[in-house]
C-alpha positions as a Markdown table, in Angstrom:
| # | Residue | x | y | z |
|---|---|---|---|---|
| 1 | Unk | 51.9 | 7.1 | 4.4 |
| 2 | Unk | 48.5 | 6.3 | 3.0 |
| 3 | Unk | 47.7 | 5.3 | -0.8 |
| 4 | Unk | 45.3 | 7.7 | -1.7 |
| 5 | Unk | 42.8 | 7.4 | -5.2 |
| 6 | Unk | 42.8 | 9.7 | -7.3 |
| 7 | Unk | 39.0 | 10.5 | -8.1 |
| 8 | Unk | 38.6 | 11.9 | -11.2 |
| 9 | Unk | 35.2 | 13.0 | -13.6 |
| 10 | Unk | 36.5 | 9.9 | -16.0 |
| 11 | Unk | 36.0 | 7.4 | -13.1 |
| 12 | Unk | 33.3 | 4.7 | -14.4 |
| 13 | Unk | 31.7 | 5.3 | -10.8 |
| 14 | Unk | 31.9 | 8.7 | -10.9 |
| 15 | Unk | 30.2 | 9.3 | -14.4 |
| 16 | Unk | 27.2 | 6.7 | -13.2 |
| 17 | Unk | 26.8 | 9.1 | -9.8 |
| 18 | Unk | 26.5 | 12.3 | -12.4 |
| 19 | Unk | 24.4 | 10.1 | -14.9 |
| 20 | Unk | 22.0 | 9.0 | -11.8 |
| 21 | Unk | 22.1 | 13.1 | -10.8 |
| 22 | Unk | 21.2 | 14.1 | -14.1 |
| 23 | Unk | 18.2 | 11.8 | -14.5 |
| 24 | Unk | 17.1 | 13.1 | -11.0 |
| 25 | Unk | 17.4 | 16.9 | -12.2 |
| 26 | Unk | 15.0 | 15.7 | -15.0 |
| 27 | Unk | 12.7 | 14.0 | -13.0 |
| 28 | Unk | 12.6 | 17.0 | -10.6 |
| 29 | Unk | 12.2 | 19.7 | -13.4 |
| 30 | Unk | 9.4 | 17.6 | -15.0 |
| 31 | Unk | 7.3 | 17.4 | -11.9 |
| 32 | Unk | 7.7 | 20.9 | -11.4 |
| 33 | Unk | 6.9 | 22.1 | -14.4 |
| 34 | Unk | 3.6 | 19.7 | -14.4 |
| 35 | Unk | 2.2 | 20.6 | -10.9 |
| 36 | Unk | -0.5 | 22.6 | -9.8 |
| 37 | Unk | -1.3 | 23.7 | -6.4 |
| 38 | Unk | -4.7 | 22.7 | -5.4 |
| 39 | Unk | -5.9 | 25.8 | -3.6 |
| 40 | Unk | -9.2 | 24.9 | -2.0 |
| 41 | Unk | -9.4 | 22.1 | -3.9 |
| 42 | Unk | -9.6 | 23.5 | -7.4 |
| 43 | Unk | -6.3 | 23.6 | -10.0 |
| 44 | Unk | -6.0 | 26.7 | -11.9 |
| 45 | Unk | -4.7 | 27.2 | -15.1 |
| 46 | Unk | -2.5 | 29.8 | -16.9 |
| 47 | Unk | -3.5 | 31.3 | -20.8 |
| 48 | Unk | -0.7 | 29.5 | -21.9 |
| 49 | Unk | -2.2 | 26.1 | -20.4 |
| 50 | Unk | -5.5 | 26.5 | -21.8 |
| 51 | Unk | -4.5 | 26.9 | -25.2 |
| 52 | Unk | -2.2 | 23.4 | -25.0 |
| 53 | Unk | -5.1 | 21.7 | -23.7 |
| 54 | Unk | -7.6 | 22.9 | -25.8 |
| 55 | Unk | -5.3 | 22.8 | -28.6 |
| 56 | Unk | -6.1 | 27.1 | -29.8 |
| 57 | Unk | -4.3 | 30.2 | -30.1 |
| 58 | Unk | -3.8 | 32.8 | -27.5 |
| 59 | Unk | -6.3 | 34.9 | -29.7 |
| 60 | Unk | -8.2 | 32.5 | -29.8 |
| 61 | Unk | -8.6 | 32.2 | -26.2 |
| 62 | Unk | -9.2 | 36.3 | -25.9 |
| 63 | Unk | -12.2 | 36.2 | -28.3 |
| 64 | Unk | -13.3 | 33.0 | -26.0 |
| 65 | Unk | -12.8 | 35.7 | -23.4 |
| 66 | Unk | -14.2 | 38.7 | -24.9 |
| 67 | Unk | -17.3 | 36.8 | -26.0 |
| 68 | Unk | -17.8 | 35.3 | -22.5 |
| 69 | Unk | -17.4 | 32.0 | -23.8 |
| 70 | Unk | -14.8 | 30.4 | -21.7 |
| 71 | Unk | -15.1 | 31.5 | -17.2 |
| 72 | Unk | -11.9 | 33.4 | -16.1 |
| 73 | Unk | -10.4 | 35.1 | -13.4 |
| 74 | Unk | -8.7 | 38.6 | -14.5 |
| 75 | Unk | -6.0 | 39.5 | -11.6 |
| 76 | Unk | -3.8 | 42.5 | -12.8 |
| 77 | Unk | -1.2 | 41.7 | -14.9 |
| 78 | Unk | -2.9 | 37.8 | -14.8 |
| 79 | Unk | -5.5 | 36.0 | -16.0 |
| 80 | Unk | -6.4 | 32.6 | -14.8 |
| 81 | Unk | -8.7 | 29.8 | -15.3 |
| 82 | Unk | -10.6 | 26.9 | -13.7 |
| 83 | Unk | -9.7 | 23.5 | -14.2 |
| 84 | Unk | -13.5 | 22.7 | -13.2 |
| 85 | Unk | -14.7 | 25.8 | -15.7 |
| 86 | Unk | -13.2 | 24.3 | -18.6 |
| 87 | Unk | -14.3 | 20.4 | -18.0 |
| 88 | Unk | -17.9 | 22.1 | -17.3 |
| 89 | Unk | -17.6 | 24.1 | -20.6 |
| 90 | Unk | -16.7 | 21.5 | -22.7 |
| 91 | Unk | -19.4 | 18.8 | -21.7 |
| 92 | Unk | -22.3 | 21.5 | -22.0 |
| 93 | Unk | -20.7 | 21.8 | -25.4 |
| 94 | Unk | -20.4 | 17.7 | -26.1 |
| 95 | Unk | -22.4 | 17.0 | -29.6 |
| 96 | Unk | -23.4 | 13.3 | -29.5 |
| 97 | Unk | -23.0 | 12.0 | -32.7 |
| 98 | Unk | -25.7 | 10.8 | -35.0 |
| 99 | Unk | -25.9 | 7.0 | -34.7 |
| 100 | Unk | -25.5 | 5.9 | -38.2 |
| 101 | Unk | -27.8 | 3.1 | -39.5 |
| 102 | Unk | -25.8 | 0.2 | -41.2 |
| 103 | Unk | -26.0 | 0.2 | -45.0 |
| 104 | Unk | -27.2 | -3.2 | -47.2 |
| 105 | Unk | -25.2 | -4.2 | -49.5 |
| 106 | Unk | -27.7 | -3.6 | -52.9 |
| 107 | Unk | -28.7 | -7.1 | -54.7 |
| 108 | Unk | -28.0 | -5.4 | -58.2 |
């Protein structure tokens, strides 16, 4: 008759092959959750990622919509935007700042 082992959940080796899984779930969910498919070389965006990235409401975002202010693409039941629309409408919008002269010290 053979020994056989017992392997149990509370095995040392067992726990780092569940610790290494878990850390691989992670990894998996995070790159999922980041990616967007390029179609035809262009990312779009949701609503939802617009206002992280540009750091404003979801109302905000409408009346950027409303006034024609921000490009999007209405699908029903969706909206979406370009990647390229949004890095286009922000550097048209840049304001270079003043360069200020350096101030003397006064001899008082």
């Amino acid at each position: 008759m053979n020994d056989m082992e017992v392997i149990t959940k509370d095995m040392e080796e067992v726990k780092a092959y569940f610790e290494a899984l878990e850390r691989g779930t992670k990894y998996v969910d995070n790159v999922t959750a980041n990616f967007h498919p390029v179609m035809n070389g262009e990312v779009y965006l949701t609503g939802e990622e617009v206002c992280r990235i540009l750091h404003i409401t979801t109302r905000t975002l409408q009346d950027y919509r409303a006034q024609r202010i921000i490009p999007f693409i209405s699908l029903p039941g969706k909206t979406l935007y370009r990647q390229s629309d949004l890095l286009r409408m922000l550097e048209e919008n840049y304001v270079q700042m003043k360069q200020r002269s350096k101030r003397r010290k006064s001899s008082t």
